[in-house]
Coordinates of C-alpha atoms and ligand atoms in Angstrom, one line a residue:
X866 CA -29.0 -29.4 -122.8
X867 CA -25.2 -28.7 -122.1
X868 CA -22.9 -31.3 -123.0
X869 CA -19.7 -31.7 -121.1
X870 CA -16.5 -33.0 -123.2
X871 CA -13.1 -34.6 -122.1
X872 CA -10.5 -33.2 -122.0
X873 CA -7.4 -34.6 -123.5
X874 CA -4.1 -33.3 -125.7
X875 CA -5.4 -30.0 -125.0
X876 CA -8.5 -30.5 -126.7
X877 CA -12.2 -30.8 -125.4
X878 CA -13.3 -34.1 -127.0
X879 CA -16.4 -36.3 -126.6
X880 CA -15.5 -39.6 -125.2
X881 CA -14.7 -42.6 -127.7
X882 CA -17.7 -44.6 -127.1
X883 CA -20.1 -41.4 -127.5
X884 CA -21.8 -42.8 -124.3
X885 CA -23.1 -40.0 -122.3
X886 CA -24.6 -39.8 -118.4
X887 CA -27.7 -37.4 -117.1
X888 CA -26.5 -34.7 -114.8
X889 CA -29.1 -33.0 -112.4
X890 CA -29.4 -30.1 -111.0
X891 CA -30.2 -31.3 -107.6
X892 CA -32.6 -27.9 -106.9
X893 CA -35.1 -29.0 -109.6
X894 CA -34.4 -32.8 -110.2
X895 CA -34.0 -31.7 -113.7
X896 CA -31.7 -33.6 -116.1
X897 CA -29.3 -30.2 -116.9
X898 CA -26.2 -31.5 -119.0
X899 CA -24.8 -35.0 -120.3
X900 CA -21.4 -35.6 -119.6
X901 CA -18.9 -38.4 -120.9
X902 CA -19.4 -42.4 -119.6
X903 CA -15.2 -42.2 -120.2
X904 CA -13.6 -45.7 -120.8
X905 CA -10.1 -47.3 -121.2
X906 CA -9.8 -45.7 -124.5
X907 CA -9.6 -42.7 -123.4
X908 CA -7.6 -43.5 -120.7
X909 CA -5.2 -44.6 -122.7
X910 CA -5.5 -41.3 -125.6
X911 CA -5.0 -39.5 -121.9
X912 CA -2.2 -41.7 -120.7
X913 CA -0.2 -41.3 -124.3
X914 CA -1.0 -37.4 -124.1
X915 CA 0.4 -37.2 -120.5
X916 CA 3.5 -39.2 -121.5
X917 CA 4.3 -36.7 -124.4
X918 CA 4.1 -33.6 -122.3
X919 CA 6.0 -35.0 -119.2
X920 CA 9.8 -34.4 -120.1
X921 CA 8.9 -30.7 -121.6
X922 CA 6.7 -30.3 -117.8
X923 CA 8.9 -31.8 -115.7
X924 CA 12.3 -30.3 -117.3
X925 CA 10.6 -26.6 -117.5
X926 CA 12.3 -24.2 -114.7
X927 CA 10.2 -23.7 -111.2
X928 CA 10.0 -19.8 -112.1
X929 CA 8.4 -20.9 -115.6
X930 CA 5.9 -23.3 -114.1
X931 CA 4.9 -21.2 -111.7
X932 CA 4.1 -18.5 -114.1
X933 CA 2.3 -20.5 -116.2
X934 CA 0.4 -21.6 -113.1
X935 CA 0.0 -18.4 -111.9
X936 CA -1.8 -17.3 -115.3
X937 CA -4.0 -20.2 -114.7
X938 CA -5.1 -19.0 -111.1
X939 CA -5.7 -15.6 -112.8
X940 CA -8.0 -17.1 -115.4
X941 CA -9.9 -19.3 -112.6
X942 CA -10.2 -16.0 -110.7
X943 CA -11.6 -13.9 -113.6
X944 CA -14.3 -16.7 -114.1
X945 CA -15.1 -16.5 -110.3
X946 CA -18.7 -15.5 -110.5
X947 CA -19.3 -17.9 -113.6
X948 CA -17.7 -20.6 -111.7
X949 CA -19.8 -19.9 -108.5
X950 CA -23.2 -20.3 -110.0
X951 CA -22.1 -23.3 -112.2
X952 CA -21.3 -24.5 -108.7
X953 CA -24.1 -24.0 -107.1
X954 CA -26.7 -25.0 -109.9
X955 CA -24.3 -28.3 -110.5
X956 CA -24.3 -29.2 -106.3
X957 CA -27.4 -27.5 -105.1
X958 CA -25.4 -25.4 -102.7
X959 CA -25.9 -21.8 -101.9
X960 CA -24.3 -19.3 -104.3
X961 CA -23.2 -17.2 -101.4
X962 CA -21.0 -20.2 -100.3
X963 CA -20.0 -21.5 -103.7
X964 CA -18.5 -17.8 -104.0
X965 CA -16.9 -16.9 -100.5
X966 CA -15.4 -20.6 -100.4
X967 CA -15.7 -22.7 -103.5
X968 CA -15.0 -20.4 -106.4
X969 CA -12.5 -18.4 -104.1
X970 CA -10.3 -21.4 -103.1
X971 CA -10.0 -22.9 -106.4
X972 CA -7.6 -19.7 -107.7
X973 CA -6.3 -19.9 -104.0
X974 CA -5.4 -23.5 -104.6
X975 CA -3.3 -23.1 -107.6
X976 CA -1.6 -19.7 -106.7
X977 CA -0.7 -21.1 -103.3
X978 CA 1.2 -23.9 -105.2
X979 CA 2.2 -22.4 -107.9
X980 CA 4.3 -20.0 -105.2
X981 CA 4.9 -23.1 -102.7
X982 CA 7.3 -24.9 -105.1
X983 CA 9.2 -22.1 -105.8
X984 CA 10.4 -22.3 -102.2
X985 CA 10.1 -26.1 -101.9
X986 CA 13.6 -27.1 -101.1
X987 CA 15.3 -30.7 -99.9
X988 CA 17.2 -32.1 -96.9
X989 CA 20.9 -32.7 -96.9
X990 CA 22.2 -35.2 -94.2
X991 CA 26.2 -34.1 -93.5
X992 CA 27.9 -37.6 -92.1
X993 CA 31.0 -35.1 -91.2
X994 CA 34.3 -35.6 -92.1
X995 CA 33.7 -38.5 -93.9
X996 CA 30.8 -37.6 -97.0
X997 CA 27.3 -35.8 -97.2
X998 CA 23.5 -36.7 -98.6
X999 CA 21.7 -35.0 -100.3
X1000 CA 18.0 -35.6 -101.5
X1001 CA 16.4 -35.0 -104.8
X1002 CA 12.8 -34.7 -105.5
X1003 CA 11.4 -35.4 -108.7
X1004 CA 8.3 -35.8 -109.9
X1005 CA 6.9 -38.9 -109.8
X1006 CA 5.6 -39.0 -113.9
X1007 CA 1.9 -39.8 -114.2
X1008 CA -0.4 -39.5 -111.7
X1009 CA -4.0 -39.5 -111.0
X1010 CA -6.8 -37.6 -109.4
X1011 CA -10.1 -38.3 -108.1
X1012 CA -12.0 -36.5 -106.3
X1013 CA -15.8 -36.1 -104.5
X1014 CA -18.8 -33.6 -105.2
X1015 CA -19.1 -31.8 -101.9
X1016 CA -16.5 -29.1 -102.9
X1017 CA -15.8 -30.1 -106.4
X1018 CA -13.7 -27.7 -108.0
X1019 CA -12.3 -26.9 -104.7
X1020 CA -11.2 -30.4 -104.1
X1021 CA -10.3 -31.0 -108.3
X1022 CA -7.5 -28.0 -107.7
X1023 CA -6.6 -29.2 -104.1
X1024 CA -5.4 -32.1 -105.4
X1025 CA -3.8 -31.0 -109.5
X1026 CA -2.2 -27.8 -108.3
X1027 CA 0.3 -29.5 -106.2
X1028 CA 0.4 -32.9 -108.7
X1029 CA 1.4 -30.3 -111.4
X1030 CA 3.6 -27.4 -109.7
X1031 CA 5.9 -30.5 -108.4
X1032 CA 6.4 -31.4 -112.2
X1033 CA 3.9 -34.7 -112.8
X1034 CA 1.6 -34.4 -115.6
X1035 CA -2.1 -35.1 -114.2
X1036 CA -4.9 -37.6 -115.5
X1037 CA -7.6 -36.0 -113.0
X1038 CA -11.4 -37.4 -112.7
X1039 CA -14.3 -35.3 -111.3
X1040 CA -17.2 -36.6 -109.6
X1041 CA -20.0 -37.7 -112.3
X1042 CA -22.4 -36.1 -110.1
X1043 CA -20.8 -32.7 -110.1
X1044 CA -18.8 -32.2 -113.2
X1045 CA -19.6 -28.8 -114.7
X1046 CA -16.4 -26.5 -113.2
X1047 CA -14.2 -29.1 -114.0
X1048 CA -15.2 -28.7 -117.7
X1049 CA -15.4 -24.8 -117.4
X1050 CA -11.8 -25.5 -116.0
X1051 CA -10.7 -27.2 -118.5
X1052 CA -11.4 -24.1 -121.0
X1053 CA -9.6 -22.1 -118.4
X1054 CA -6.7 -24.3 -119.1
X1055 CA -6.6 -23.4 -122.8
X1056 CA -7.0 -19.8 -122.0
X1057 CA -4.2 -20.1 -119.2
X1058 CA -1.8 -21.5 -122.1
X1059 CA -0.9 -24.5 -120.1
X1060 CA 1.1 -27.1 -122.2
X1061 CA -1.2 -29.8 -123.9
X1062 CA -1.6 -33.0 -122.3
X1063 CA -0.4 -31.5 -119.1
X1064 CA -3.6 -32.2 -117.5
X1065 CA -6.0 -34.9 -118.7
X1066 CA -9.8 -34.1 -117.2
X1067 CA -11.5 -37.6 -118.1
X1068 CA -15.3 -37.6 -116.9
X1069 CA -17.7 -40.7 -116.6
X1070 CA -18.6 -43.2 -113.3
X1071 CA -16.6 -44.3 -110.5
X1072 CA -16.7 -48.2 -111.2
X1073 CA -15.7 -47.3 -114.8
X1074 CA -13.4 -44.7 -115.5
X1075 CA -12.5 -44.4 -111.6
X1076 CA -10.9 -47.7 -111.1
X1077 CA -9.4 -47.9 -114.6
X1078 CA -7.5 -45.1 -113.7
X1079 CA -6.3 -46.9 -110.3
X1080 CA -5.1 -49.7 -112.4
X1081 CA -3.2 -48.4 -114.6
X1082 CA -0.1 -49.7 -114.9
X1083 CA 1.6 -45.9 -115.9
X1084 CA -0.4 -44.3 -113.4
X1085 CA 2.1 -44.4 -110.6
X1086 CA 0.6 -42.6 -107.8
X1087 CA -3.3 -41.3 -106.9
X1088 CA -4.8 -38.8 -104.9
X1089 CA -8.1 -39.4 -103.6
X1090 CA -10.7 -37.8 -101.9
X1091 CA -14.2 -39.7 -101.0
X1092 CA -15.8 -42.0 -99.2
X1093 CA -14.3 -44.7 -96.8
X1094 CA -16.0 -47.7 -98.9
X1095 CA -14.3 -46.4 -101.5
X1096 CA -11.2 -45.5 -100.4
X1097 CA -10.6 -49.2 -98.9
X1098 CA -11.6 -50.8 -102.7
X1099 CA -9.1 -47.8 -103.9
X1100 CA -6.0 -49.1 -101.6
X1101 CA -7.0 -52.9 -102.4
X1102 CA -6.9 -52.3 -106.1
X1103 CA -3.4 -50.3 -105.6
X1104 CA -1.7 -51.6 -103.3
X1105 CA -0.5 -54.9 -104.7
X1106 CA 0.8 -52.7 -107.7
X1107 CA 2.6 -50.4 -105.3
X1108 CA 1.3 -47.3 -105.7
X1109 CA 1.4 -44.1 -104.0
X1110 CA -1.4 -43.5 -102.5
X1111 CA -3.1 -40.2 -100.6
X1112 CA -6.6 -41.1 -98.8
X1113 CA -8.8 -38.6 -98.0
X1114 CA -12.3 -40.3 -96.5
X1115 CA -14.8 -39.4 -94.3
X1116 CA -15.5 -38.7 -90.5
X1117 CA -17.8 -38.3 -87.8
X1118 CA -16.5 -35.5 -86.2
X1119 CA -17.3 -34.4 -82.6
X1120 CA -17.9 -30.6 -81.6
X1121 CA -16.5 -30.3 -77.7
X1122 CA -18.2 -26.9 -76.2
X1123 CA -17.5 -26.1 -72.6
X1124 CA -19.5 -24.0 -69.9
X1125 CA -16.6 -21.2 -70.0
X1126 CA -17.1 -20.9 -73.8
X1127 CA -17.8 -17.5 -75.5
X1128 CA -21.4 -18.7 -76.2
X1129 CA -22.3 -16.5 -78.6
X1130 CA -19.5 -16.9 -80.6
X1131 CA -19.8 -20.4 -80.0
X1132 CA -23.5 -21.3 -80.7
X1133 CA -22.4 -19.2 -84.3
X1134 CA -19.7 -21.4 -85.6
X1135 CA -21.1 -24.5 -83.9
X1136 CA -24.1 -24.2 -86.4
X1137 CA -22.2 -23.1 -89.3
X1138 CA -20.0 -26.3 -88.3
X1139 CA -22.8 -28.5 -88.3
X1140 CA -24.7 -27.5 -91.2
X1141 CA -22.5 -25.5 -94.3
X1142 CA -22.8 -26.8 -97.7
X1143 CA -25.9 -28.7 -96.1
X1144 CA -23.9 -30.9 -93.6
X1145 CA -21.6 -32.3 -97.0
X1146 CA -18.1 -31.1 -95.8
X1147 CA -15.8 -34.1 -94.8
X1148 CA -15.4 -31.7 -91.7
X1149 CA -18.9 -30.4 -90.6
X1150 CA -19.1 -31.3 -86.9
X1151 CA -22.1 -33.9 -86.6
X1152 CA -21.6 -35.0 -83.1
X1153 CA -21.9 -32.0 -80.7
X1154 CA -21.2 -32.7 -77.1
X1155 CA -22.3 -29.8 -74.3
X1156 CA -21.0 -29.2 -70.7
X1157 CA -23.9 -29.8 -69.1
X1158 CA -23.7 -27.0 -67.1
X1159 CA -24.9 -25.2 -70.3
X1160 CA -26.5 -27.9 -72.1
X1161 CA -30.2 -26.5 -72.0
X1162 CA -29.1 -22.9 -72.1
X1163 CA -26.8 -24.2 -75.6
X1164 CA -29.5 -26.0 -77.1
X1165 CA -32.5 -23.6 -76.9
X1166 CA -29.9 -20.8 -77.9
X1167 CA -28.5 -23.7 -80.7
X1168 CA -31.8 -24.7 -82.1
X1169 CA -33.2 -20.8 -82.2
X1170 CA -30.4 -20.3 -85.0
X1171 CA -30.6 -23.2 -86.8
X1172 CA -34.3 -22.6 -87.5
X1173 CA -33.5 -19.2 -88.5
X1174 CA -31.4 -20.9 -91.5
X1175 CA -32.8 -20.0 -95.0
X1176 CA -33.7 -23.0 -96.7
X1177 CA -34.6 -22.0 -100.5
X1178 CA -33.4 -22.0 -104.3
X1179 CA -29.5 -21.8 -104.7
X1180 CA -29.4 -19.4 -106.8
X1181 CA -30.6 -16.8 -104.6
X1182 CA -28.0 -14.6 -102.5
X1183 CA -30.3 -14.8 -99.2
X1184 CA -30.1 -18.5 -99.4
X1185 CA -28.3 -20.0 -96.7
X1186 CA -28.9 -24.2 -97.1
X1187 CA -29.8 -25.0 -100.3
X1188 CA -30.0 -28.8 -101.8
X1189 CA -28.6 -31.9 -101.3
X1190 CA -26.9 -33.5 -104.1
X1191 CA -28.6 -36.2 -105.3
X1192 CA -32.3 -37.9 -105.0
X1193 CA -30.1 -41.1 -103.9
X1194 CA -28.0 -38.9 -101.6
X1195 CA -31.0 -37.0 -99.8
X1196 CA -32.8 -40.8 -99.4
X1197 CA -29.7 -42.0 -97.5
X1198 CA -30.1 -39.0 -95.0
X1199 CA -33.7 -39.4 -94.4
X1200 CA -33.1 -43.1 -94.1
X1201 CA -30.3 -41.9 -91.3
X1202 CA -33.1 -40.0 -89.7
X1203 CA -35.7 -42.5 -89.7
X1204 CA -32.9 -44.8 -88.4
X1205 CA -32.0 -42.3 -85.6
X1206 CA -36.1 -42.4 -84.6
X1207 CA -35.8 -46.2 -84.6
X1208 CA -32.8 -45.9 -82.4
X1209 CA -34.4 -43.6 -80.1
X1210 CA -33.6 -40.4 -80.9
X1211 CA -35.7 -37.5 -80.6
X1212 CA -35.6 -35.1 -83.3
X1213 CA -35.5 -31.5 -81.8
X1214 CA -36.1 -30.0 -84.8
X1215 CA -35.9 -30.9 -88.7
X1216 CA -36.2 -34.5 -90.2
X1217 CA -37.9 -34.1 -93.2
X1218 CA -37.8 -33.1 -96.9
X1219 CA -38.4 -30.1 -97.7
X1220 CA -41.1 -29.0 -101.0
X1221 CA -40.4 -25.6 -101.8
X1222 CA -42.6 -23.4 -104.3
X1223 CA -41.6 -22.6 -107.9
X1224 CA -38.6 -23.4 -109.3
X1225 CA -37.5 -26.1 -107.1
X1226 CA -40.1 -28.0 -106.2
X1227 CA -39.2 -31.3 -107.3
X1228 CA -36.1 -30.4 -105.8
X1229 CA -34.0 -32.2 -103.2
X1230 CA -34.4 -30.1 -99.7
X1231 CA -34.1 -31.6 -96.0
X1232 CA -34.3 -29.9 -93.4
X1233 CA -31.8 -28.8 -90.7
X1234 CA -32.1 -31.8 -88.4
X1235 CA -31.2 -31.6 -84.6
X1236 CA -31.2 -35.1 -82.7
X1237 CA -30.6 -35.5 -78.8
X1238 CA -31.5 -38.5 -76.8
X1239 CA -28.8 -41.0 -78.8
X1240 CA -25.9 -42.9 -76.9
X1241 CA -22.3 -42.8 -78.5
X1242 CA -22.1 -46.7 -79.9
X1243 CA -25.5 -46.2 -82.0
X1244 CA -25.2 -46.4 -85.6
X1245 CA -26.5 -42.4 -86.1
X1246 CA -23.7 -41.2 -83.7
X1247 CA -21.0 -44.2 -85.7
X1248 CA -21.7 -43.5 -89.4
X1249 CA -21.1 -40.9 -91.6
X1250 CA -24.5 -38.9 -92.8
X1251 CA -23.1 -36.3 -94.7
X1252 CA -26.3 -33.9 -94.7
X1253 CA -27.9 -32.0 -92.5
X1254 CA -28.1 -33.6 -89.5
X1255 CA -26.6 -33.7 -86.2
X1256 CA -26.8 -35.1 -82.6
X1257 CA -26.7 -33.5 -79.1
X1258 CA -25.1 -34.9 -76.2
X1259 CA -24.1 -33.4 -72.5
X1260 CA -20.9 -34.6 -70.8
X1261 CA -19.5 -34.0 -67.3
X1262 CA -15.9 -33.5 -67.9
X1263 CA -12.5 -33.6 -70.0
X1264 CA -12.0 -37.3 -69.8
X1265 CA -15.7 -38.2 -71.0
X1266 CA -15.0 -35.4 -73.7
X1267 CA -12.4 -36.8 -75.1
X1268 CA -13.5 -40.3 -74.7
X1269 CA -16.9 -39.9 -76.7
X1270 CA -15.2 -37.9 -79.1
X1271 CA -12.5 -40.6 -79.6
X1272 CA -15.2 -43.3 -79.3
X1273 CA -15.8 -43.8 -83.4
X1274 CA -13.4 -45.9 -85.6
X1275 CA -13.6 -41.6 -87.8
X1276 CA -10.4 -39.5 -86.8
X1277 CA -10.5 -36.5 -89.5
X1278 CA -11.6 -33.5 -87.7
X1279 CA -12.5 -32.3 -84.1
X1280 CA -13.0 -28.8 -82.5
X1281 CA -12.9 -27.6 -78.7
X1282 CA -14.9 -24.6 -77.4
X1283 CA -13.6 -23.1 -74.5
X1284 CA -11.6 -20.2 -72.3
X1285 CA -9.5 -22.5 -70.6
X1286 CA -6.2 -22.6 -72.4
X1287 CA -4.4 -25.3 -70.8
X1288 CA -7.4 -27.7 -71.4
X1289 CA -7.4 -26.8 -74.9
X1290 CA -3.5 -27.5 -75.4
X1291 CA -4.3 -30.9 -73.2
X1292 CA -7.2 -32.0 -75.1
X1293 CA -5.9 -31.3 -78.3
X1294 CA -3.0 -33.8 -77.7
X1295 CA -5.4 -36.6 -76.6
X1296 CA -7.9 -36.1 -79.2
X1297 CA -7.3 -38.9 -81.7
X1298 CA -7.6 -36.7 -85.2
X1299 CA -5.4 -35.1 -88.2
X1300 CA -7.0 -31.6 -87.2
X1301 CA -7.8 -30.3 -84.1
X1302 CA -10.1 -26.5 -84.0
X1303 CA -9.4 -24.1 -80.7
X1304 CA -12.3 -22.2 -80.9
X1305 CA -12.8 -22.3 -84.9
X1306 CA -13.4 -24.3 -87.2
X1307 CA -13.0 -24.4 -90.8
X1308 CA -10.2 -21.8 -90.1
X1309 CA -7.8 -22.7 -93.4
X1310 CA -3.9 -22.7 -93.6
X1311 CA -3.1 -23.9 -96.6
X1312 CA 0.8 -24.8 -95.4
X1313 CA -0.8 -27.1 -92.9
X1314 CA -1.0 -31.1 -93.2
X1315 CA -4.7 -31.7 -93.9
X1316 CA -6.2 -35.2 -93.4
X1317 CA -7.3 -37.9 -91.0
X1318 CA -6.5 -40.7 -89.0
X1319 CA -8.0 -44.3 -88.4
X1320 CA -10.9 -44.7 -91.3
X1321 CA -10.6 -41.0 -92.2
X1322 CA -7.6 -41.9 -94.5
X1323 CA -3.8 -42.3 -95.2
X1324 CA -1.3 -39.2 -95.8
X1325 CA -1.5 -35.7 -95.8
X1326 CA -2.3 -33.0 -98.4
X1327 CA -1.3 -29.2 -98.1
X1328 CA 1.6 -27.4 -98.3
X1329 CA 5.0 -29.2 -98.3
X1330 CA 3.0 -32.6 -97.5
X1331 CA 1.2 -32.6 -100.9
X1332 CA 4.7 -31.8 -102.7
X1333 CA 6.4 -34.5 -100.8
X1334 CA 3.4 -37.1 -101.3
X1335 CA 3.9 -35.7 -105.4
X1336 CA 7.7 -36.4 -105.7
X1337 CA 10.4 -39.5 -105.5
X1338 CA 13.1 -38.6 -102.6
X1339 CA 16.4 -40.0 -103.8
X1340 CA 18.9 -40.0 -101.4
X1341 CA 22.7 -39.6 -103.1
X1342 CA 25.7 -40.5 -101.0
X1343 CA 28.7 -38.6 -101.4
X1344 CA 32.1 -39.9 -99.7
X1345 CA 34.8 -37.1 -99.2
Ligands
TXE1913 O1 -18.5 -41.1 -102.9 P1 -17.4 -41.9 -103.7 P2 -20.1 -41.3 -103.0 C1 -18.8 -40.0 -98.2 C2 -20.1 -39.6 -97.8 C3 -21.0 -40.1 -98.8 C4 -20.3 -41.4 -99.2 C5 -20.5 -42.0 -100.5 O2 -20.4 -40.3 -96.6 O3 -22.3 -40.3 -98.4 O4 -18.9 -41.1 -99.1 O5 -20.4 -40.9 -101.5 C6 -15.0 -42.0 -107.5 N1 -12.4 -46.4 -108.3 N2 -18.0 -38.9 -98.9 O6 -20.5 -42.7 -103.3 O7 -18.0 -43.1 -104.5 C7 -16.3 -41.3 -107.8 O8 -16.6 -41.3 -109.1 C8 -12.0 -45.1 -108.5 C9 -17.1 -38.2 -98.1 O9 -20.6 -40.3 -103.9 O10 -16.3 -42.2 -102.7 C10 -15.9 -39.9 -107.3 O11 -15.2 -39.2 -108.3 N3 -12.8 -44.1 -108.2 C11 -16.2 -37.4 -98.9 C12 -15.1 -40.2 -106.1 O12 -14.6 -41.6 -106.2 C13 -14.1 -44.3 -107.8 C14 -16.8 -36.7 -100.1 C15 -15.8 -40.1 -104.7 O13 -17.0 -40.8 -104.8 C16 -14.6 -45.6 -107.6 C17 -17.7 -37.5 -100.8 C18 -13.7 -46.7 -107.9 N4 -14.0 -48.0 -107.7 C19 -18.4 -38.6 -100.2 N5 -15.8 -45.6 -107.1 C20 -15.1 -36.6 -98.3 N6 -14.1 -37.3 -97.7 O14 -15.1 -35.4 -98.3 C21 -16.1 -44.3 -107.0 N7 -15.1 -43.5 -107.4

């Protein structure tokens, strides 16, 4: 049994209360680790850590910081391959993605910051003859992280690299169901030399060591990544203290394919869309809507390739969907499916769990689920699933495109398949959602603004966004 510390001052530390919680592996339904039940205590050894380390942090040049988070980025990249099966054992995805995406954007994370703020500059407003403004941008202090167990190291860094390349020290909490890379993280930290009490990694539950974070008094701004229920007790909780805060929450995000698509090409990324890392990617496309033209030709072509997925144990390179992350997790999908049935929805292909032999047996496996036969305002085609499952739909043309695809209160992600290059410049302005996909998706820039609108959240992250959302703009007025 591993056992997962804190990580505070620099040091990896048991929580105060020695209370611990079961992690699973979700392959085998095995209890694999214990990690901290983290409480105010700790928060507050964290807190008095951070405090300590911020004028050092914050005063240290840009070229300094960077190196030091440079090192770190190294370190995370040395540990790639030991970071991509902790992944996959800790989240039940496949190894082959925890390595070409998880493992690989964590050290991209960090080095992308770590060489962002050294050319992160601020405005100057010239009022001409008679005085000039300029801005200044300092860290904010203390802030805090929290973040989901879809992509968890991925998202941990997302979030800390910018937090701590713009100068703030970090009090950062994994998700309790996925907390092992943060902890091999944490040693990376060590190795990495960054100053103690920099970073804070403080494990345990959301209701506990989550929302103590959010209320802390000293914690001035938080970053957050998760659900929508969440996220709206987050901003209740925050806002009458007048925090910062960066909302990252779900969708329900449509997939537009037209007749003049490359189909191939199309029917490929369209099923990578809908179903990598099992359907658990805040962007997976869940909705798919077909010209129907094409819409037979699609699906048979569609449905050919998604049985062809691999389902099997995580650990092994030929898998391509592996487990979902939790028992409670995998019985909300099937409840969705069983829901989608009731609703009158017939399921193409898929819908069930999954018993594989050996190893993960007891393991928590559902099948790649197609659905057709479901109209837009039912609650399969409304609510976010988050597994493996996804609906079919033909339309007729542009305007009922985009007004199914606008037609949930979601607005994080959408993507558009087609030749036509003046519909995809049209569309992509009436589509009602922080990222819009021309014939790609999950194509990554990390200077781009990342995030949703309506319930998919509040602010951006990435590139200069994220080191705006992490500093204080002061404006100074200067008369001539
Ligand atoms: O996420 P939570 P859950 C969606 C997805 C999923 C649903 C619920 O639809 O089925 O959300 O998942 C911490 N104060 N997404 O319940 O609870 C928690 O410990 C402070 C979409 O697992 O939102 C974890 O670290 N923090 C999503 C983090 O919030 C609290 C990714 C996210 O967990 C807290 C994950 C509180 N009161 C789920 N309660 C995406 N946008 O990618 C919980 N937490």
């Amino acid at each position: 049994m591993q056992i997962i510390n804190n990580f505070i001052d620099g040091e990896l530390i048991p929580p105060s209360s020695q209370q611990f919680l079961e992690n699973v592996e979700p392959a085998t339904g095995n209890v694999y680790s214990q990690i901290p039940e983290s409480n105010r205590d700790d928060l507050s050894h964290a807190v008095a850590a951070a405090k300590k380390a911020l004028p050092e942090w914050s005063g240290m040049s840009i070229e300094d910081r960077a190196r030091i988070l440079t090192r770190l980025a190294d370190e995370v990249e040395n540990a790639s391959d030991e970071l991509a099966k902790a992944e996959a054992i800790d989240n039940g995805k496949p190894i082959s993605l925890a390595k070409a995406v998880d493992s690989y954007r964590a050290s991209a994370n960090i080095r992308f910051f770590a060489q962002a703020i050294t050319q992160f500059s601020s405005e100057s407003h010239s009022m001409g003859n008679e005085g000039i403004n300029y801005t200044l941008r300092d860290p904010i202090g203390i802030v805090g992280t929290i973040s989901p167990w879809n992509l968890p190291l991925y998202l941990f860094t997302w979030k800390i690299a910018p937090a701590l390349a713009a100068g703030n020290v970090v009090i950062a909490k994994p998700s309790e169901v996925t907390p092992m890379t943060a902890f091999l993280f944490s040693k990376l930290c060590v190795k990495a030399g960054l100053p103690r009490g920099v970073l804070n990694i403080l494990h345990g539950s959301g209701g506990n060591i989550g929302q103590a974070i959010v209320e802390h008094p000293e914690i001035k701004a938080i970053s957050f990544t998760g659900g929508t229920a969440t996220g709206k007790k987050l901003a209740a909780t925050a806002a009458p203290m007048f925090k910062k805060l960066s909302l990252e929450l779900g969708g329900k995000n449509p997939t537009l394919v037209f007749a003049d698509c490359d189909f191939e090409s199309t029917v490929n990324q369209v099923v990578r869309s809908a179903f990598a890392n099992q359907g658990q990617i805040c962007l997976c496309g869940s909705r798919i809507y077909i010209e129907r033209p094409i819409y037979e030709k699609f699906k048979e072509a569609f449905l050919r390739q998604v049985e062809d997925l691999k389902i099997g144990d995580p650990l092994e390179l030929s898998t391509q969907h592996g487990a979902l992350v939790s028992q409670p997790h995998m019985d909300k999908v099937l409840s969705y499916i069983e829901l989608a049935k009731k609703e009158g929805g017939q399921v193409l292909t898929g819908g069930e769990r999954i018993t594989l032999k050996g190893r993960c047996e007891t393991g928590f496996f559902v099948s790649p689920t197609v659905i057709e036969g479901l109209p837009l305002s039912c609650r399969t085609n409304q609510e976010e699933i988050f597994g493996p499952v996804c609906t079919l739909q033909p339309f007729d043309n542009d305007d009922e495109a985009v007004s199914l695809a606008n037609g949930t209160e979601y607005g994080l992600a959408t993507s558009v398949w087609s030749n036509n290059l003046s519909r995809c410049h049209r569309l992509a302005k009436q589509l009602d959602f922080g990222i819009v996909w021309i014939n790609c998706w999950l194509q990554r820039d990390l200077r781009t603004p990342f995030g949703g609108v309506k319930a998919s959240g509040v602010g951006r992250e990435g590139g200069l966004e994220a080191l705006r959302f992490f500093t204080e703009p002061k404006n100074v007025c200067v008369k001539y």
